[in-house]
Coordinates of N, CA and C in Angstrom, one line a residue:
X1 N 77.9 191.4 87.8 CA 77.0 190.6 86.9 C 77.3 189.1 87.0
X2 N 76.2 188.2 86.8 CA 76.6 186.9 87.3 C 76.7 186.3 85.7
X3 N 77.0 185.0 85.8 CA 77.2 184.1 84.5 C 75.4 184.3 84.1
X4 N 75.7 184.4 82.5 CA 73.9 184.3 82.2 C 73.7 182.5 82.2
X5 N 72.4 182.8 82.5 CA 71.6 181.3 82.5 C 70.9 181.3 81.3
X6 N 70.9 179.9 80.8 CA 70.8 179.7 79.5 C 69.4 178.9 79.5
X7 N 67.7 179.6 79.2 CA 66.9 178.2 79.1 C 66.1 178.8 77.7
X8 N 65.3 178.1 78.2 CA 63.7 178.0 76.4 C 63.2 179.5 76.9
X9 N 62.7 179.6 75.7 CA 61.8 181.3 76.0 C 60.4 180.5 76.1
X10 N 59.7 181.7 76.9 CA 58.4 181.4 77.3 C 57.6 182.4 76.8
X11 N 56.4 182.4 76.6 CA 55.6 183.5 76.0 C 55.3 184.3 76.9
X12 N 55.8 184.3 78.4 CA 55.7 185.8 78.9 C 57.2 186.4 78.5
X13 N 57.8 185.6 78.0 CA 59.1 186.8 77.5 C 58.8 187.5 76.6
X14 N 57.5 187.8 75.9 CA 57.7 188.3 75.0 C 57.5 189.8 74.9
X15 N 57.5 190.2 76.0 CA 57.9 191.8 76.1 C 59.2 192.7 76.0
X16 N 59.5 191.4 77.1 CA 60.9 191.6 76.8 C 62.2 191.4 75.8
X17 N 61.7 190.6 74.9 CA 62.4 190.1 73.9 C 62.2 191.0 73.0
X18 N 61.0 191.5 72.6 CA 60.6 192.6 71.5 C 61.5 193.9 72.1
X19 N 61.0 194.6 73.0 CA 62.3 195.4 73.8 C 63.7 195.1 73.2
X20 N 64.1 194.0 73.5 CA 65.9 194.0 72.9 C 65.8 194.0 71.5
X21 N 64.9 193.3 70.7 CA 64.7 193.3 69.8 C 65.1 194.7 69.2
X22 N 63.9 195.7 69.7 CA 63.7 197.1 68.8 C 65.2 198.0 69.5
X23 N 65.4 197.6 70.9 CA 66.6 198.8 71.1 C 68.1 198.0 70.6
X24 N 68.1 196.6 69.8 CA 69.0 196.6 69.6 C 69.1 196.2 68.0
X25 N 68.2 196.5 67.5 CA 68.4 197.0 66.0 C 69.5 197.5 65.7
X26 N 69.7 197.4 64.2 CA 71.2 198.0 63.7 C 71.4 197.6 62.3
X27 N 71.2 198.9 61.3 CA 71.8 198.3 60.1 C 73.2 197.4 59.8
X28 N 73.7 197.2 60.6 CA 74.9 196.6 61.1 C 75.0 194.7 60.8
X29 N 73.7 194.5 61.3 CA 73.1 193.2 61.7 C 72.0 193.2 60.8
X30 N 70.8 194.1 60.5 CA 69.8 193.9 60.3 C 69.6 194.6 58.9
X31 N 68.6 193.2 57.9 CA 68.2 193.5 56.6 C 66.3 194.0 56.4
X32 N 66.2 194.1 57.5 CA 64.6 194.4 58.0 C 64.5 195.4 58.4
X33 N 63.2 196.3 58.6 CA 63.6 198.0 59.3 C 63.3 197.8 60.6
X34 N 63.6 198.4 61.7 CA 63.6 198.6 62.9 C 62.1 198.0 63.2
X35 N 61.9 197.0 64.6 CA 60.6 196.6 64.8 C 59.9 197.6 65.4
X36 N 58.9 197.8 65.2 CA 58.0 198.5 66.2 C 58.4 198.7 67.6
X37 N 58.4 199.5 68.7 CA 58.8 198.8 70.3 C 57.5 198.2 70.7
X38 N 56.5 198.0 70.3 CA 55.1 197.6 70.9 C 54.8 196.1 69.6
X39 N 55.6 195.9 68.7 CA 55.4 195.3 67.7 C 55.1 193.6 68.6
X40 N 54.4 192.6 68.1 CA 54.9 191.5 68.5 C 55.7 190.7 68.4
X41 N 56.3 190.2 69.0 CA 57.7 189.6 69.0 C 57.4 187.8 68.6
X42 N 56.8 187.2 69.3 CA 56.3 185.6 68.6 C 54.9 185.6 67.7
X43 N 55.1 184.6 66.9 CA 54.0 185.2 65.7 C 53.9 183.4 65.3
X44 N 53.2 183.1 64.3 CA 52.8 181.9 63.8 C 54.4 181.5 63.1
X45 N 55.3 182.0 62.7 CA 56.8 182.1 62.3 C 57.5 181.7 63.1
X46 N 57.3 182.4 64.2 CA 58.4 182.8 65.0 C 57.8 182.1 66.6
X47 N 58.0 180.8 67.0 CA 57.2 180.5 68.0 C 58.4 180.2 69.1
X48 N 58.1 180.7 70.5 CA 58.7 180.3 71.2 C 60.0 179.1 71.6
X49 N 59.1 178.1 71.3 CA 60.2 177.2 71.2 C 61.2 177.0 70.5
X50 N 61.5 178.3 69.5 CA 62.3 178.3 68.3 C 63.7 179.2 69.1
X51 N 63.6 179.4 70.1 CA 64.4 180.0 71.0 C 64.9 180.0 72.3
X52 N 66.3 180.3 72.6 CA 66.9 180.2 73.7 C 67.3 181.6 74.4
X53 N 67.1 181.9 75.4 CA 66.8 183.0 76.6 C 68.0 182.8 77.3
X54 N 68.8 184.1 77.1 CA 69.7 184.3 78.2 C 69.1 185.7 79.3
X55 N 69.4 184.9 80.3 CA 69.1 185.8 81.8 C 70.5 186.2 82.8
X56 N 70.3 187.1 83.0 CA 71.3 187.9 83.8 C 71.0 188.5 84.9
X57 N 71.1 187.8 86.0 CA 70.7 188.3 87.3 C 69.1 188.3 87.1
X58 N 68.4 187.7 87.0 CA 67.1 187.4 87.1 C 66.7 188.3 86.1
X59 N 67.2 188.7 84.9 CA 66.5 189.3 84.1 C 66.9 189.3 82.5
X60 N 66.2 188.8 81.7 CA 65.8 188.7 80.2 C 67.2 189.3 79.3
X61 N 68.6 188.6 79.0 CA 69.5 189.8 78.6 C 69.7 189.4 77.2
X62 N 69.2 188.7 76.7 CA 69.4 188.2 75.3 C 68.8 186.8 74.6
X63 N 68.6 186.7 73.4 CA 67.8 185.7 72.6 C 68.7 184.7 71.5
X64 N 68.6 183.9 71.4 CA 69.3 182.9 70.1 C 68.1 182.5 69.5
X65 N 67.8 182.5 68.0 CA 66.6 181.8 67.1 C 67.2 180.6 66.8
X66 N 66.9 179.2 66.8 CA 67.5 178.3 65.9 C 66.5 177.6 65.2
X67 N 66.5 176.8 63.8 CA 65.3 176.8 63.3 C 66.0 175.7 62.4
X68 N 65.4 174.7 61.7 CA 65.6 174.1 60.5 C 65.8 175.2 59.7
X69 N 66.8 175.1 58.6 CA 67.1 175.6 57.3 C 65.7 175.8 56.2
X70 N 65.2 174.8 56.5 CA 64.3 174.3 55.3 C 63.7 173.7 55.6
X71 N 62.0 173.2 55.3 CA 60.9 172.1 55.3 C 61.4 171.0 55.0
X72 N 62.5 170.9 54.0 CA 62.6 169.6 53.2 C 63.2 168.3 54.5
X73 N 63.0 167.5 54.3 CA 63.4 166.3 55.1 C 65.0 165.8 55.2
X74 N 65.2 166.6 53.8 CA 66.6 166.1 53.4 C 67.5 166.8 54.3
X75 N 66.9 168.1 55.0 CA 68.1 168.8 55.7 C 67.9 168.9 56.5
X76 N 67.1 167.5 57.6 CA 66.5 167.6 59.2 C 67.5 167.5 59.9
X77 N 69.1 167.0 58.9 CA 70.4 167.1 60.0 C 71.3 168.7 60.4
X78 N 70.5 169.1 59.7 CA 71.2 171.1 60.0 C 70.3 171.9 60.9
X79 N 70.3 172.6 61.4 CA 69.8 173.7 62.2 C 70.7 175.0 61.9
X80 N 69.6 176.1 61.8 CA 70.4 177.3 61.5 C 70.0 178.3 62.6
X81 N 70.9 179.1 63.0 CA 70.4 180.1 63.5 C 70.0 181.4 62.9
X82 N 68.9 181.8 63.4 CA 68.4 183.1 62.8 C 67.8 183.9 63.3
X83 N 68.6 184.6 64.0 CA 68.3 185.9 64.9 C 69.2 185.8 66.4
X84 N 70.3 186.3 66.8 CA 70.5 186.7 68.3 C 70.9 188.0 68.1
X85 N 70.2 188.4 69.7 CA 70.3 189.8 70.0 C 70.5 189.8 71.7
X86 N 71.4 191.2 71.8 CA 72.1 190.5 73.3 C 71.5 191.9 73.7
X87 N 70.6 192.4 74.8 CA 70.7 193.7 75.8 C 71.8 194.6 75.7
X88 N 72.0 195.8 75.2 CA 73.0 196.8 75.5 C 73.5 196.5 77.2
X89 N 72.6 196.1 78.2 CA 73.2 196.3 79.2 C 74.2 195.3 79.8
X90 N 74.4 194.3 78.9 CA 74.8 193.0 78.9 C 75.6 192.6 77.9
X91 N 76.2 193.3 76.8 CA 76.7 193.2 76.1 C 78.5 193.2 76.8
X92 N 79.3 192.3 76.2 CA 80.5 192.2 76.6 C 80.6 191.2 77.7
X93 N 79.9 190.8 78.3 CA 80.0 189.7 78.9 C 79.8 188.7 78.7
X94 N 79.9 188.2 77.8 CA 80.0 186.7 77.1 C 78.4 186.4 77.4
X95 N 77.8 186.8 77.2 CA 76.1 186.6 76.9 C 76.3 185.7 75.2
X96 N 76.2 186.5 74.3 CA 76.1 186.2 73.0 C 76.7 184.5 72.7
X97 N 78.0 184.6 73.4 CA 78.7 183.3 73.3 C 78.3 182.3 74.0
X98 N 77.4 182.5 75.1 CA 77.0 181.4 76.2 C 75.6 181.0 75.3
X99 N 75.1 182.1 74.4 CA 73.9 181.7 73.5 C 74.9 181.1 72.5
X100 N 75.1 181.3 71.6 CA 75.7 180.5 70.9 C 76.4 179.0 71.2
X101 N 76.9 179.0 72.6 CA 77.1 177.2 72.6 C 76.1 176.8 73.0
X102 N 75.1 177.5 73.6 CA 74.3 176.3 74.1 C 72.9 175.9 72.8
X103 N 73.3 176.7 72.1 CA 72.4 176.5 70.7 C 73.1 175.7 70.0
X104 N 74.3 175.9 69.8 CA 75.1 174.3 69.2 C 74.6 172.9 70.3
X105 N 74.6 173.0 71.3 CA 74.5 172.2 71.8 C 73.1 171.5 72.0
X106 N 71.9 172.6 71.6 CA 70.7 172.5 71.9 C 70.5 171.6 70.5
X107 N 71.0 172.0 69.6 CA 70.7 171.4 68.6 C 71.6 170.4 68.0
X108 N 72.6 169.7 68.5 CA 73.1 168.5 68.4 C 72.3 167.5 69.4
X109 N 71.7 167.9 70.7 CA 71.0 167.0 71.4 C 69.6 166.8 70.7
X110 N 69.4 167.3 69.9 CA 67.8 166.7 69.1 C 68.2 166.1 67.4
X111 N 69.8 165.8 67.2 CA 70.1 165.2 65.9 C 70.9 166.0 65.1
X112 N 70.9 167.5 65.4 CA 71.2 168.1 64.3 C 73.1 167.7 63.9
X113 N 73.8 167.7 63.3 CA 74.9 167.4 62.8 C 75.6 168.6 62.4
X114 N 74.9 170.0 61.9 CA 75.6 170.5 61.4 C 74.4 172.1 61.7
X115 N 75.3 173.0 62.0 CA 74.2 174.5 62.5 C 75.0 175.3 61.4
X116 N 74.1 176.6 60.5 CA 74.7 177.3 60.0 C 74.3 178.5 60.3
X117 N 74.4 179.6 59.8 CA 73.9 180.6 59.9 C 74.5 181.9 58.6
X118 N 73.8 183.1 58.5 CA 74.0 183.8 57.5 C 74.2 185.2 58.7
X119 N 75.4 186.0 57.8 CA 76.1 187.0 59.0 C 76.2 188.4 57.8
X120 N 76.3 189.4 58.1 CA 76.2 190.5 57.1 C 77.9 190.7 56.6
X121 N 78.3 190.9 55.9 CA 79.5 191.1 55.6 C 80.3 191.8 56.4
X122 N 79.4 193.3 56.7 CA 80.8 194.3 57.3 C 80.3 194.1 58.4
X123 N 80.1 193.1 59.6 CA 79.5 192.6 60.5 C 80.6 191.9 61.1
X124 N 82.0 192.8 61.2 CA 83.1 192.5 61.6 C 82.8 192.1 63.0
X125 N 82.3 192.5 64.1 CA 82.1 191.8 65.4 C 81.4 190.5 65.1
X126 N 80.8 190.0 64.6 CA 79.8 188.9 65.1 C 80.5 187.9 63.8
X127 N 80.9 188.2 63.1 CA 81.6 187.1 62.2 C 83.5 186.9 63.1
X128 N 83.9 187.4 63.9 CA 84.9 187.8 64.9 C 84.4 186.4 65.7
X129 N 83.2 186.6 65.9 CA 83.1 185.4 67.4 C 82.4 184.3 67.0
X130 N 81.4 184.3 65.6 CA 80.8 183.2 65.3 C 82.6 182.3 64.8
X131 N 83.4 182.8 64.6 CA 85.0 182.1 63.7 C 84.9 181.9 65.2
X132 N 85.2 182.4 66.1 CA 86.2 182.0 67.3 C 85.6 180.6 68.0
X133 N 84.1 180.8 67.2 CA 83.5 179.4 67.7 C 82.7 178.2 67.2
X134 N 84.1 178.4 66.0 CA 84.0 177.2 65.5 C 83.9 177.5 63.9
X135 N 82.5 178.7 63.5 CA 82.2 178.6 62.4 C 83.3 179.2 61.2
X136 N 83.1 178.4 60.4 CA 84.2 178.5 58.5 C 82.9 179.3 58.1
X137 N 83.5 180.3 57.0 CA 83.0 180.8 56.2 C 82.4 179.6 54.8
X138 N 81.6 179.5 54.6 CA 80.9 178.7 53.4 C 80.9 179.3 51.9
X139 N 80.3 180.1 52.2 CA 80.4 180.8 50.7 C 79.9 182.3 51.1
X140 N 79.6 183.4 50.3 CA 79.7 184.5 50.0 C 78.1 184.6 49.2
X141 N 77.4 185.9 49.3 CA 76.6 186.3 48.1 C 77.3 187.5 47.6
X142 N 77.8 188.0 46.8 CA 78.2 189.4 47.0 C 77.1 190.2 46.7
X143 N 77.2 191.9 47.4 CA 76.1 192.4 47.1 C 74.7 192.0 47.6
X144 N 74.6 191.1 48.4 CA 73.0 190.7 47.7 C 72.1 191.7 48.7
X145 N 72.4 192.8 49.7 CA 71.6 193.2 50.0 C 72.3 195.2 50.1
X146 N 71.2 195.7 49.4 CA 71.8 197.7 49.3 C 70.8 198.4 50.9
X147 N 72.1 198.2 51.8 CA 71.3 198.9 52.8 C 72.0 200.3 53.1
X148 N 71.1 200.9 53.5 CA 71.8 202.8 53.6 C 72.6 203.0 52.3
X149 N 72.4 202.7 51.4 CA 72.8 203.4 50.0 C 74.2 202.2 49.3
X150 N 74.2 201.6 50.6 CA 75.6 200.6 50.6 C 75.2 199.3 50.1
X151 N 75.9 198.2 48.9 CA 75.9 197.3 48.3 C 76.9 196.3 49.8
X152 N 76.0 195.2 50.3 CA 76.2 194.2 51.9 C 76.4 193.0 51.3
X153 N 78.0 191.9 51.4 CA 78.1 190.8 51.2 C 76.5 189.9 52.1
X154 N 76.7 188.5 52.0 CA 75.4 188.2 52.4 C 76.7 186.7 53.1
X155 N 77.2 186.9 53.8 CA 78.4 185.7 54.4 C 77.4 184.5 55.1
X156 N 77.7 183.2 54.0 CA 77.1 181.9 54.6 C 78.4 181.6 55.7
X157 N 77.8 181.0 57.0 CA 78.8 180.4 57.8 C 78.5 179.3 58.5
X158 N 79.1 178.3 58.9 CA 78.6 176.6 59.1 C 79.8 176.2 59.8
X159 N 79.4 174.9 60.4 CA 80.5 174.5 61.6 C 79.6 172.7 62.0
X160 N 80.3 171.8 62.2 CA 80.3 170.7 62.3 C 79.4 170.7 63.8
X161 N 78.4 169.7 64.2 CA 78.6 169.5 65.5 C 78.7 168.2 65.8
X162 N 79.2 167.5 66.9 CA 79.4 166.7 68.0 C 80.1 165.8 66.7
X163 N 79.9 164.7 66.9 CA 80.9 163.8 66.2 C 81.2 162.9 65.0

């Protein structure tokens, strides 16, 4: 398998993105129910350019959302991420992480200062590598979400960018 290549998603990914989307679901990660497999994937919300595309050997292996926090003006210097999902077939090869710097990076080259993101508590893998890359835990919600019968911390995490 080669290094993934990191670019902008295009609205013909959107097959394929819904695909990882729905096969990589997981109460684990996810506070929403499983997407449809036919569901659409970019929407008036959710528009392409709000995302970065990793490819793996010429083919579609995972997604990064990054997005303003908020409308307000006050917080045009943050960017959050909100949503990656990596291909089962592609998992473990530093896909996830090659998304994640180049979304730090994508979003310090258009101003942002500061990227955060929200991680599920017992979401021991992905709070594992968002720390290894950079991100401090911020604060805590406790509880705030009962999924599968189970009461889910709601972990804010944030991390400085460029200088």
């Amino acid at each position: 398998m080669s290094s993934p290549l990191i670019r902008s998603a295009r609205r013909t990914d959107e097959g394929a993105l819904a695909r990882i989307d729905h096969d990589t679901w997981s109460p684990l990660h996810a506070v929403q129910p499983r997407p449809e497999p036919d569901a659409p994937f970019f929407d008036a919300r959710h528009e392409p350019e709000q995302y970065l595309v990793a490819e793996v050997d010429g083919e579609v292996a995972g997604y990064i959302r990054v997005v303003p926090p908020t409308p307000l003006p006050a917080s045009l210097h943050v960017r959050q991420i909100q949503g990656i999902a990596v291909a089962g077939r592609a998992r473990g090869k530093g896909v996830a992480r090659a998304l994640i710097r180049s979304a730090c990076a994508w979003a310090a080259e258009r101003g942002a200062r500061r990227i955060t993101l929200r991680v599920l508590g017992h979401n021991a893998p992905a709070r594992r590598l968002y720390e290894s890359e950079g991100f401090q835990v911020e604060g805590v919600l406790p509880g705030e979400f009962l999924l599968d019968g189970e009461y889910v911390d709601d972990v804010l995490m944030g991390r400085a960018l460029g200088g």
